[in-house]
Amino acid sequence: MENSWGTSRTEAFSDGVFAIAITLLILEVNVPETAFDNLWRGIADQWPSYLAYATSFITIGGIWLAHHGIFRRLQYANRRLMVINLALLMAVSFLPFPTKLMAEAIHNNDAERAAVIFYGGTLLVISLLLSALWGSVTLDRHLLRPEVDEKEIKAIALAATPNIGFYVAVIVLAIVAPVVAASGFLLIALVAVLRARGDRSLEPPTTTA
Amino acid sequence: MENSWGTSRTEAFSDGVFAIAITLLILEVNVPETAFDNLWRGIADQWPSYLAYATSFITIGGIWLAHHGIFRRLQYANRRLMVINLALLMAVSFLPFPTKLMAEAIHNNDAERAAVIFYGGTLLVISLLLSALWGSVTLDRHLLRPEVDEKEIKAIALAATPNIGFYVAVIVLAIVAPVVAASGFLLIALVAVLRARGDRSLEPPTTTA
Amino acid sequence: MENSWGTSRTEAFSDGVFAIAITLLILEVNVPETAFDNLWRGIADQWPSYLAYATSFITIGGIWLAHHGIFRRLQYANRRLMVINLALLMAVSFLPFPTKLMAEAIHNNDAERAAVIFYGGTLLVISLLLSALWGSVTLDRHLLRPEVDEKEIKAIALAATPNIGFYVAVIVLAIVAPVVAASGFLLIALVAVLRARGDRSLEPPTTTA
Amino acid sequence: MENSWGTSRTEAFSDGVFAIAITLLILEVNVPETAFDNLWRGIADQWPSYLAYATSFITIGGIWLAHHGIFRRLQYANRRLMVINLALLMAVSFLPFPTKLMAEAIHNNDAERAAVIFYGGTLLVISLLLSALWGSVTLDRHLLRPEVDEKEIKAIALAATPNIGFYVAVIVLAIVAPVVAASGFLLIALVAVLRARGDRSLEPPTTTA
């Protein structure tokens, strides 16, 4: 007899964490009051904050889409899945910290390399945990809903994997060109959202297809 | 075969983001400790914060009502809808930043014009994204529940559109009268809430009508 | 034809706001680093923060219980109810601000009276809006589920009303004895939670009754 | 006739509080700008913050798993359960405060003992309230779903109890070795997550067992 959990409350809890982590990001964006005599410039000078904000927001958005796609294919969860899911949520909740650090450090030659690499490292860990989440499901096929076939299992694994390579490449790039690398993370996030796999693969009604 | 998503988890995630963004707004409202020797005056002096708080709260409340009305009419979502929805959530999550800026800048002649225009610009973007959300649904009618008819589709589009014009007008007004314009945004938000369309159009039981 | 809203997403959104407002309260509790050479005393010196934290937490907890009890008796919501509900959420979201103010001002003779009265005034407004929420339902009985009878309608109205009088009395008390009044708000909150009415009135199985 | 509450909205509200408390923890993690000339060292110097963050995150994660396991076995809740649940949520929401204190105080010889004991005391209270939650259910067996048998009731009680002893032991240890004790809390949290009991005890399909 095995421990198992229904997925609906886990989805609700995970959604809560994703929604909060994504919304807290803006708390760190700030124009110092000294910039108020020329506020348009003050607003413009915060571009590293907007870049960091947009990157983390879209990254978490993409993780949420992928998480949604994974959990909708499950009948229930076992302990290993619950533990990996908690680890994933912990890494996502951690992201506002390196986001803030990167936003502050881009103004600073000494710190920007370290900050961008640390940020990229966090994204890499998130990406590895997301892969591990699906990998763990594929080891326990009885967790899956009966209608999920082999082709779909492989497609989801393929959707999760390439980001790991991209993150490693952009982290290496950050050693020589931190700001370019920061934009690279935004690009990876955008592509992940645009490539996200639905939670169902419905045939649209033939009248509209 | 098309990717699609069930709407219930998207609603839950969106509700989370709306609820958090709306509740974080108060964190920026503050009476400095130097005002504690005359606290009633200190509380009163924060009126720009209350104006900004109320405007953003009611605006997000109206967006939530409209979002609710849109998603309840969907059978499922496609990728374009998910992407526009994420962009809308990103703009709504961003709103606490211009809200804080406007609250601080109204005390300051140099900065208040820029702050109010920047705030209004964010509201305009939110409004455009909400229109785009419904516009995208109307391009893919198979996303709609079968009971949604042509008349209702037009009514919802009409409910979303006028705000765009109002926002442009009030932003122009902000160039000459920033504080008046700030109150204009509050008025637009109030009207949006009062004009919000239900998620169903039920005939009330005839005994009570 | 009347606009109407399903209640489930409104409950979810309201729960989100209540949960966030209740959890944000702790962010304002702080021991200054200057108190670190005698940390036990530093922790003890923060008692006004704990009093304010507990009062606001338990107050919002009681509001949530009452809100839960009201919405579970509804079939659907009309526009007036949605507007009053938004106003209630706005007042609850505002509460962390007077909470913080009261916690800071209790150390300060000049400010504590104003801070406690301002805090009590916010609680009074919340209490009035909660009464208005139920009052609005009783004006539109077709919103109620058919099994809700006259006796229950009156019982819920009676549960909501007395707090209004208590709040007025304690606010008057705050003029002469602010700290005692602050404890009075805690007492009202505790009683409200202990007197909360369930969302159903089930007969327990006779074997256990 | 007894007051009762459906469990689904209580689960949703509790999940919201757990998710927010867990996600707010990161807001207190910070690298001071003075450490930006050697950011890698500045990041490393924050290890007490990471330890505190991980411990509180995993502790709340374990509480959430246990809470999930308890509520899924209920048919409905009575008033005593609602009150204990609110008290548990209040203690969990309080945790970010001692977490922040412990993270700051570990750099400080005077304060670290008090901070770790205060942190451990909060964990002990949370643990006692969780035990009380299940204990209260076992006193009112009619709250349980009919399929929950005596064996399961005892197993859940046994899962909740030992932590209380562990917390007392580690708090005593904190008197002589605060930093070791801080790691002890992390260990207890990890074990609690790994030992968490599922919300169902399903026989996995025999084909995969």
Coordinates of C-alpha atoms in Angstrom, one line a residue, chain C residues 28-171:
Chain C
E28 CA 5.4 45.0 9.9
V29 CA 6.6 43.2 13.1
N30 CA 10.3 43.9 13.7
V31 CA 12.9 44.1 16.4
P32 CA 15.3 46.9 15.7
E33 CA 19.0 45.8 15.5
T34 CA 19.8 48.1 18.4
A35 CA 17.9 45.8 20.7
F36 CA 20.1 42.8 19.8
D37 CA 22.4 43.1 22.9
N38 CA 19.4 42.1 25.0
L39 CA 17.2 40.3 22.5
W40 CA 14.7 38.8 25.0
R41 CA 13.9 42.3 26.2
G42 CA 13.8 43.5 22.6
I43 CA 11.3 40.8 21.7
A44 CA 9.2 41.6 24.8
D45 CA 9.2 45.3 24.0
Q46 CA 7.4 44.6 20.8
W47 CA 4.2 43.7 22.7
P48 CA 2.1 46.4 21.0
S49 CA 3.0 44.8 17.7
Y50 CA 1.8 41.4 18.9
L51 CA -1.4 42.9 20.3
A52 CA -2.1 44.6 17.0
Y53 CA -1.1 41.5 15.0
A54 CA -3.4 39.2 17.0
T55 CA -6.3 41.6 16.9
S56 CA -6.2 42.2 13.2
F57 CA -5.5 38.5 12.5
I58 CA -8.5 37.3 14.6
T59 CA -10.7 40.1 13.3
I60 CA -10.0 39.1 9.7
G61 CA -10.5 35.5 10.7
G62 CA -13.9 36.3 12.1
I63 CA -14.8 38.3 8.9
W64 CA -13.8 35.4 6.8
L65 CA -16.0 33.0 8.8
A66 CA -18.9 35.3 8.5
H67 CA -18.3 35.8 4.8
H68 CA -18.1 32.1 4.3
G69 CA -21.4 31.7 6.1
I70 CA -23.1 34.3 3.9
F71 CA -21.8 33.1 0.5
R72 CA -22.6 29.5 1.2
R73 CA -26.2 30.5 1.5
L74 CA -26.3 32.2 -2.0
Q75 CA -27.3 30.7 -5.3
Y76 CA -25.7 33.6 -7.2
A77 CA -24.7 37.2 -6.7
N78 CA -26.1 40.4 -8.3
R79 CA -24.3 43.6 -9.0
R80 CA -25.1 45.3 -5.7
L81 CA -23.7 42.4 -3.8
M82 CA -20.5 42.3 -5.9
V83 CA -20.0 46.0 -5.3
I84 CA -20.5 45.7 -1.5
N85 CA -18.2 42.7 -1.5
L86 CA -15.5 44.7 -3.3
A87 CA -15.9 47.5 -0.8
L88 CA -15.6 45.0 2.1
L89 CA -12.4 43.6 0.6
M90 CA -11.0 47.1 0.1
A91 CA -11.6 47.9 3.8
V92 CA -10.1 44.6 4.9
S93 CA -7.0 45.1 2.7
F94 CA -6.7 48.6 4.2
L95 CA -6.5 47.2 7.7
P96 CA -2.7 46.4 7.7
F97 CA -2.1 50.2 7.5
P98 CA -3.9 51.2 10.8
T99 CA -2.6 48.0 12.3
K100 CA 1.0 49.1 11.7
L101 CA 0.2 52.7 12.8
M102 CA -1.3 51.4 16.1
A103 CA 1.6 49.1 16.8
E104 CA 4.1 52.0 16.3
A105 CA 2.0 54.6 18.2
I106 CA 1.4 52.7 21.4
H107 CA 5.0 53.6 22.4
N108 CA 4.1 57.3 21.9
N109 CA 1.8 59.4 24.2
D110 CA 1.0 62.0 21.5
A111 CA 0.0 59.5 18.9
E112 CA -1.6 56.5 20.6
R113 CA -5.1 58.0 21.0
A114 CA -5.4 59.0 17.4
A115 CA -3.9 55.7 16.2
V116 CA -6.3 53.5 18.3
I117 CA -9.3 55.6 17.2
F118 CA -8.3 55.4 13.5
Y119 CA -7.8 51.6 13.9
G120 CA -11.2 51.3 15.6
G121 CA -12.8 53.4 12.9
T122 CA -11.5 51.0 10.2
L123 CA -12.9 48.0 12.2
L124 CA -16.2 49.8 12.4
V125 CA -16.3 50.4 8.6
I126 CA -15.5 46.7 8.0
S127 CA -18.3 45.7 10.4
L128 CA -20.8 48.1 8.7
L129 CA -19.9 46.7 5.3
L130 CA -20.3 43.1 6.5
S131 CA -23.8 44.0 7.8
A132 CA -24.6 45.7 4.5
L133 CA -23.5 42.6 2.6
W134 CA -26.1 40.5 4.4
G135 CA -28.6 43.3 4.4
S136 CA -28.3 43.5 0.7
V137 CA -29.0 39.7 0.4
T138 CA -32.1 40.0 2.5
L139 CA -33.4 42.6 0.1
D140 CA -33.0 40.2 -2.8
R141 CA -34.2 36.9 -1.5
H142 CA -34.0 35.2 -4.8
L143 CA -30.3 35.3 -4.4
L144 CA -30.6 32.8 -1.5
R145 CA -30.6 29.1 -1.8
P146 CA -34.1 27.7 -1.4
E147 CA -33.4 25.9 1.8
V148 CA -32.5 29.1 3.8
D149 CA -35.5 29.9 5.9
E150 CA -36.6 33.1 7.7
K151 CA -35.3 32.0 11.1
E152 CA -31.8 31.6 9.7
I153 CA -31.9 34.9 7.9
K154 CA -32.7 36.7 11.1
A155 CA -30.1 34.7 13.1
I156 CA -27.4 35.8 10.6
A157 CA -28.4 39.4 10.8
L158 CA -28.4 39.3 14.6
A159 CA -24.9 37.7 14.5
A160 CA -23.6 40.6 12.4
T161 CA -25.2 43.6 14.2
P162 CA -24.0 43.7 17.8
N163 CA -20.4 44.3 16.8
I164 CA -21.3 47.7 15.4
G165 CA -22.4 48.8 18.8
F166 CA -19.4 47.3 20.5
Y167 CA -17.0 49.0 18.1
V168 CA -18.6 52.4 18.7
A169 CA -18.4 51.9 22.5
V170 CA -14.7 50.9 22.4
I171 CA -13.8 53.8 20.1

